[in-house]
Amino acid sequence: MPHALKNLSVLVSAGPTQERIDPVRFISNRSSGKQGFEIARAAEEAGAKVTLVSGPVNLKSPAGIERVNVHTAEEMKSEVMSRIDKCDVFFAVAAVTDFRPRKLLEQKLKRPTDLAQSELTIQLQTTDDIVQAVTAKHDRPYVVGFAAETNDVLKNARDKLMRKNLDVIVVNDVSDPTIGFEGDENQVTVVFPGSELELEKQSKYKIAQQVVELVANALPRSL
Ligand code: C5P
């Protein structure tokens, strides 16, 4: 395990993204970034040169890695794509916000004083799918997706594995409040095209170590 990723370049995306509505408000999600940071740490400990592209989180960087901070999905895509050609393995752990306001308001939106105007519509547009932009490339790295599901967990994971053309997907059931998102523990199933492995509930660091080891064993010999 200590040298499982020796001489390889690993890119990790982590955390949520924030999509601004006005100067003080944004749309985001509950991702803490913990699982992505632990993947970066485990990959570094396995001998890889690691770059972590992180959305806004409250975490210290693991030792020995390069960290790039971003806010929006667009920034995350640009930082990932500018490094992707030099990377051997991409772990897409980020919970990229799926929608952003169509327009960024330059001034703070005022609360309406008139009750008749108590409803507000903000037009949203979808953000780009970063991992799909990576897997669409001709000379692509080995790509590990992550998914948080609330229902039909394995079916949705297998669908995403195929649709996003991933090499493997790590899925957790976020309908269980004791795992995923903000917590320190996680329980995941690692889904390869022809097989799947359920890992027991344990710390996000131990999950990361096992995922890194499984990925290292699955890498093509050419790497
Ligand atoms: O959000 P979803 O469940 O589709 O995410 C599955 C995978 O796709 C994750 O690996 C996530 O990092 C990636 N993703 C992405 N860009 C998006 C949405 C998701 O890279 N805009």
CSV table of C-alpha atoms and ligand atoms in Angstrom, one decimal:
chain,number,residue,atom,x,y,z
A,1,MET,CA,0.0,0.0,0.0
A,2,PRO,CA,2.7,2.7,0.8
A,3,HIS,CA,3.9,2.6,-2.8
A,4,ALA,CA,0.7,1.6,-4.6
A,5,LEU,CA,0.5,4.9,-6.6
A,6,LYS,CA,4.3,5.5,-6.8
A,7,ASN,CA,5.3,7.9,-9.6
A,8,LEU,CA,1.7,8.6,-10.6
A,9,SER,CA,0.1,12.0,-10.8
A,10,VAL,CA,-3.3,12.2,-9.1
A,11,LEU,CA,-5.9,15.0,-9.3
A,12,VAL,CA,-8.7,15.2,-6.8
A,13,SER,CA,-11.7,17.5,-6.9
A,14,ALA,CA,-13.4,18.0,-3.5
A,15,GLY,CA,-16.0,20.0,-1.6
A,16,PRO,CA,-19.1,21.8,-2.9
A,17,THR,CA,-19.1,24.6,-5.4
A,18,GLN,CA,-20.9,27.9,-4.7
A,19,GLU,CA,-22.9,29.6,-7.4
A,20,ARG,CA,-23.6,33.3,-6.6
A,21,ILE,CA,-27.0,34.9,-6.8
A,22,ASP,CA,-26.0,38.4,-5.7
A,23,PRO,CA,-23.0,39.8,-3.7
A,24,VAL,CA,-24.1,38.1,-0.5
A,25,ARG,CA,-26.0,35.0,-1.5
A,26,PHE,CA,-25.2,31.7,-3.2
A,27,ILE,CA,-26.6,28.2,-4.1
A,28,SER,CA,-24.5,25.3,-2.8
A,29,ASN,CA,-24.9,22.0,-1.1
A,30,ARG,CA,-24.0,20.2,2.2
A,31,SER,CA,-20.7,18.7,1.1
A,32,SER,CA,-18.0,19.2,3.8
A,33,GLY,CA,-15.1,18.1,1.5
A,34,LYS,CA,-13.9,15.6,4.1
A,35,GLN,CA,-14.0,12.5,1.9
A,36,GLY,CA,-12.2,14.2,-0.9
A,37,PHE,CA,-9.5,15.5,1.4
A,38,GLU,CA,-9.0,12.0,2.8
A,39,ILE,CA,-8.7,10.6,-0.7
A,40,ALA,CA,-6.0,13.2,-1.4
A,41,ARG,CA,-4.2,12.3,1.8
A,42,ALA,CA,-4.4,8.5,1.1
A,43,ALA,CA,-3.2,9.0,-2.5
A,44,GLU,CA,-0.2,11.1,-1.3
A,45,GLU,CA,0.6,8.4,1.4
A,46,ALA,CA,0.5,5.8,-1.4
A,47,GLY,CA,3.3,7.6,-3.2
A,48,ALA,CA,1.4,9.8,-5.7
A,49,LYS,CA,2.0,13.5,-6.6
A,50,VAL,CA,-1.3,14.9,-5.6
A,51,THR,CA,-3.2,18.1,-6.6
A,52,LEU,CA,-6.4,18.9,-4.8
A,53,VAL,CA,-8.9,21.3,-6.5
A,54,SER,CA,-11.2,22.3,-3.7
A,55,GLY,CA,-14.4,24.3,-3.4
A,56,PRO,CA,-15.0,26.4,-0.2
A,57,VAL,CA,-14.5,24.1,2.8
A,58,ASN,CA,-13.3,24.4,6.4
A,59,LEU,CA,-10.4,21.9,6.3
A,60,LYS,CA,-6.7,22.0,6.5
A,61,SER,CA,-4.8,20.6,3.5
A,62,PRO,CA,-3.2,17.2,3.9
A,63,ALA,CA,0.6,17.3,4.1
A,64,GLY,CA,2.6,17.2,0.9
A,65,ILE,CA,-0.1,18.1,-1.6
A,66,GLU,CA,-0.7,21.0,-3.9
A,67,ARG,CA,-4.1,22.7,-3.2
A,68,VAL,CA,-6.0,25.0,-5.6
A,69,ASN,CA,-9.0,26.8,-4.1
A,70,VAL,CA,-12.1,27.6,-6.3
A,71,HIS,CA,-15.6,28.8,-5.7
A,72,THR,CA,-17.7,28.1,-8.7
A,73,ALA,CA,-18.3,25.0,-10.9
A,74,GLU,CA,-16.8,27.0,-13.8
A,75,GLU,CA,-13.6,27.8,-11.9
A,76,MET,CA,-13.4,24.1,-10.8
A,77,LYS,CA,-13.8,23.0,-14.4
A,78,SER,CA,-11.1,25.3,-15.6
A,79,GLU,CA,-8.6,24.3,-12.9
A,80,VAL,CA,-9.3,20.6,-13.5
A,81,MET,CA,-9.1,20.8,-17.3
A,82,SER,CA,-5.8,22.8,-17.2
A,83,ARG,CA,-4.2,19.9,-15.3
A,84,ILE,CA,-5.9,16.9,-16.7
A,85,ASP,CA,-3.4,16.1,-19.4
A,86,LYS,CA,-0.6,15.7,-16.8
A,87,CYS,CA,-2.6,13.4,-14.5
A,88,ASP,CA,-2.8,9.6,-14.5
A,89,VAL,CA,-5.8,9.2,-12.1
A,90,PHE,CA,-8.6,11.7,-11.5
A,91,PHE,CA,-10.8,11.2,-8.4
A,92,ALA,CA,-13.9,13.4,-8.9
A,93,VAL,CA,-15.1,13.6,-5.3
A,94,ALA,CA,-16.5,17.2,-5.6
A,95,ALA,CA,-20.2,17.7,-5.1
A,96,VAL,CA,-20.4,20.2,-8.0
A,97,THR,CA,-23.5,22.3,-7.7
A,98,ASP,CA,-25.8,21.3,-10.6
A,99,PHE,CA,-27.5,24.7,-11.2
A,100,ARG,CA,-26.4,28.3,-11.2
A,101,PRO,CA,-28.4,31.5,-11.5
A,102,ARG,CA,-28.7,32.5,-15.1
A,103,LYS,CA,-27.7,36.1,-14.1
A,104,LEU,CA,-25.5,37.3,-11.3
A,105,LEU,CA,-27.2,40.3,-9.7
A,106,GLU,CA,-24.7,43.2,-9.1
A,107,GLN,CA,-26.6,44.5,-6.1
A,108,LYS,CA,-28.1,42.7,-3.1
A,109,LEU,CA,-31.6,41.5,-3.7
A,110,LYS,CA,-33.9,43.4,-1.4
A,111,ARG,CA,-36.6,41.6,0.7
A,112,PRO,CA,-40.0,42.7,-0.7
A,113,THR,CA,-42.0,45.0,1.6
A,114,ASP,CA,-45.2,44.3,-0.3
A,115,LEU,CA,-46.8,40.9,0.7
A,116,ALA,CA,-48.2,40.6,-2.8
A,117,GLN,CA,-44.6,40.1,-4.0
A,118,SER,CA,-43.8,37.3,-1.5
A,119,GLU,CA,-42.7,34.9,-4.2
A,120,LEU,CA,-39.5,35.2,-6.1
A,121,THR,CA,-38.3,33.3,-9.2
A,122,ILE,CA,-34.6,32.9,-9.9
A,123,GLN,CA,-33.9,31.4,-13.3
A,124,LEU,CA,-31.3,28.6,-13.1
A,125,GLN,CA,-29.2,27.0,-15.7
A,126,THR,CA,-27.2,23.7,-15.4
A,127,THR,CA,-23.5,23.9,-14.8
A,128,ASP,CA,-21.1,21.8,-16.9
A,129,ASP,CA,-20.4,18.3,-15.9
A,130,ILE,CA,-16.7,18.3,-15.1
A,131,VAL,CA,-16.1,14.6,-15.0
A,132,GLN,CA,-17.9,14.1,-18.3
A,133,ALA,CA,-15.7,16.7,-19.9
A,134,VAL,CA,-12.7,14.6,-18.7
A,135,THR,CA,-14.0,11.2,-19.8
A,136,ALA,CA,-14.9,12.7,-23.2
A,137,LYS,CA,-11.2,13.4,-23.9
A,138,HIS,CA,-9.4,11.1,-26.2
A,139,ASP,CA,-6.3,10.8,-24.0
A,140,ARG,CA,-8.1,10.5,-20.7
A,141,PRO,CA,-6.8,9.5,-17.3
A,142,TYR,CA,-8.2,6.7,-15.2
A,143,VAL,CA,-11.4,8.3,-13.7
A,144,VAL,CA,-13.0,7.5,-10.4
A,145,GLY,CA,-16.5,9.1,-9.9
A,146,PHE,CA,-18.3,9.5,-6.6
A,147,ALA,CA,-22.0,9.7,-6.0
A,148,ALA,CA,-24.3,10.4,-3.1
A,149,GLU,CA,-27.7,8.8,-3.6
A,150,THR,CA,-30.9,8.9,-1.5
A,151,ASN,CA,-32.8,6.1,-3.4
A,152,ASP,CA,-32.1,3.2,-5.7
A,153,VAL,CA,-28.5,3.6,-4.7
A,154,LEU,CA,-26.8,0.9,-6.7
A,155,LYS,CA,-29.0,1.2,-9.8
A,156,ASN,CA,-28.3,5.0,-10.0
A,157,ALA,CA,-24.6,4.3,-9.4
A,158,ARG,CA,-24.4,1.8,-12.3
A,159,ASP,CA,-26.4,4.2,-14.5
A,160,LYS,CA,-23.9,7.0,-13.7
A,161,LEU,CA,-20.9,4.7,-14.3
A,162,MET,CA,-22.1,4.0,-17.8
A,163,ARG,CA,-23.5,7.5,-18.7
A,164,LYS,CA,-20.5,9.4,-17.5
A,165,ASN,CA,-18.1,6.7,-18.9
A,166,LEU,CA,-16.3,6.3,-15.6
A,167,ASP,CA,-13.8,3.5,-14.8
A,168,VAL,CA,-15.3,3.1,-11.3
A,169,ILE,CA,-17.8,4.8,-9.1
A,170,VAL,CA,-17.9,5.0,-5.3
A,171,VAL,CA,-21.4,5.5,-4.0
A,172,ASN,CA,-22.9,6.2,-0.6
A,173,ASP,CA,-26.5,6.3,0.6
A,174,VAL,CA,-27.0,9.8,2.0
A,175,SER,CA,-30.5,8.9,3.3
A,176,ASP,CA,-28.7,7.5,6.3
A,177,PRO,CA,-28.0,10.6,8.5
A,178,THR,CA,-25.0,8.9,10.3
A,179,ILE,CA,-22.9,8.7,7.1
A,180,GLY,CA,-21.8,10.9,4.2
A,181,PHE,CA,-21.9,14.7,4.0
A,182,GLU,CA,-20.7,16.4,7.2
A,183,GLY,CA,-19.9,13.2,9.3
A,184,ASP,CA,-16.4,11.7,9.9
A,185,GLU,CA,-17.7,8.2,8.9
A,186,ASN,CA,-18.9,6.8,5.6
A,187,GLN,CA,-20.2,3.6,4.1
A,188,VAL,CA,-19.7,3.1,0.4
A,189,THR,CA,-20.0,0.5,-2.3
A,190,VAL,CA,-17.2,0.6,-5.0
A,191,VAL,CA,-18.8,-0.2,-8.3
A,192,PHE,CA,-16.6,-1.4,-11.3
A,193,PRO,CA,-18.2,-2.2,-14.7
A,194,GLY,CA,-18.2,-6.0,-13.9
A,195,SER,CA,-18.1,-6.2,-10.1
A,196,GLU,CA,-18.9,-4.3,-6.9
A,197,LEU,CA,-17.6,-4.3,-3.4
A,198,GLU,CA,-19.3,-3.1,-0.3
A,199,LEU,CA,-17.0,-1.5,2.3
A,200,GLU,CA,-18.1,-1.5,5.9
A,201,LYS,CA,-18.9,1.7,7.8
A,202,GLN,CA,-15.7,3.3,9.0
A,203,SER,CA,-13.8,6.6,9.1
A,204,LYS,CA,-13.5,8.6,5.8
A,205,TYR,CA,-9.8,8.1,6.0
A,206,LYS,CA,-10.0,4.3,6.2
A,207,ILE,CA,-12.5,4.4,3.3
A,208,ALA,CA,-10.1,6.5,1.3
A,209,GLN,CA,-7.2,4.1,2.0
A,210,GLN,CA,-9.3,1.2,0.7
A,211,VAL,CA,-10.6,3.0,-2.3
A,212,VAL,CA,-7.0,4.1,-3.2
A,213,GLU,CA,-5.8,0.5,-2.9
A,214,LEU,CA,-8.7,-0.9,-5.0
A,215,VAL,CA,-8.0,1.7,-7.7
A,216,ALA,CA,-4.3,1.1,-7.6
A,217,ASN,CA,-5.0,-2.7,-8.2
A,218,ALA,CA,-7.4,-1.9,-11.1
A,219,LEU,CA,-5.1,0.5,-13.0
A,220,PRO,CA,-4.0,-0.5,-16.5
A,221,ARG,CA,-0.5,-1.9,-16.7
A,222,SER,CA,0.5,0.9,-19.0
A,223,LEU,CA,0.4,3.4,-16.1
B,1,C5P,O1,-23.9,14.9,-9.1
B,1,C5P,P1,-23.7,13.5,-9.6
B,1,C5P,O2,-24.3,12.5,-8.8
B,1,C5P,O3,-24.0,13.4,-11.1
B,1,C5P,O4,-22.1,13.3,-9.5
B,1,C5P,C1,-21.5,12.1,-9.9
B,1,C5P,C2,-20.0,12.4,-10.2
B,1,C5P,O5,-20.0,13.4,-11.2
B,1,C5P,C3,-19.1,12.9,-9.1
B,1,C5P,O6,-17.9,12.2,-9.3
B,1,C5P,C4,-19.0,14.4,-9.3
B,1,C5P,O7,-17.8,14.9,-8.9
B,1,C5P,C5,-19.1,14.5,-10.8
B,1,C5P,N1,-19.7,15.8,-11.3
B,1,C5P,C6,-18.9,16.7,-12.0
B,1,C5P,N2,-19.5,17.8,-12.5
B,1,C5P,C7,-20.8,18.1,-12.2
B,1,C5P,C8,-21.6,17.2,-11.5
B,1,C5P,C9,-21.0,16.0,-11.1
B,1,C5P,O8,-17.7,16.4,-12.2
B,1,C5P,N3,-21.3,19.3,-12.7
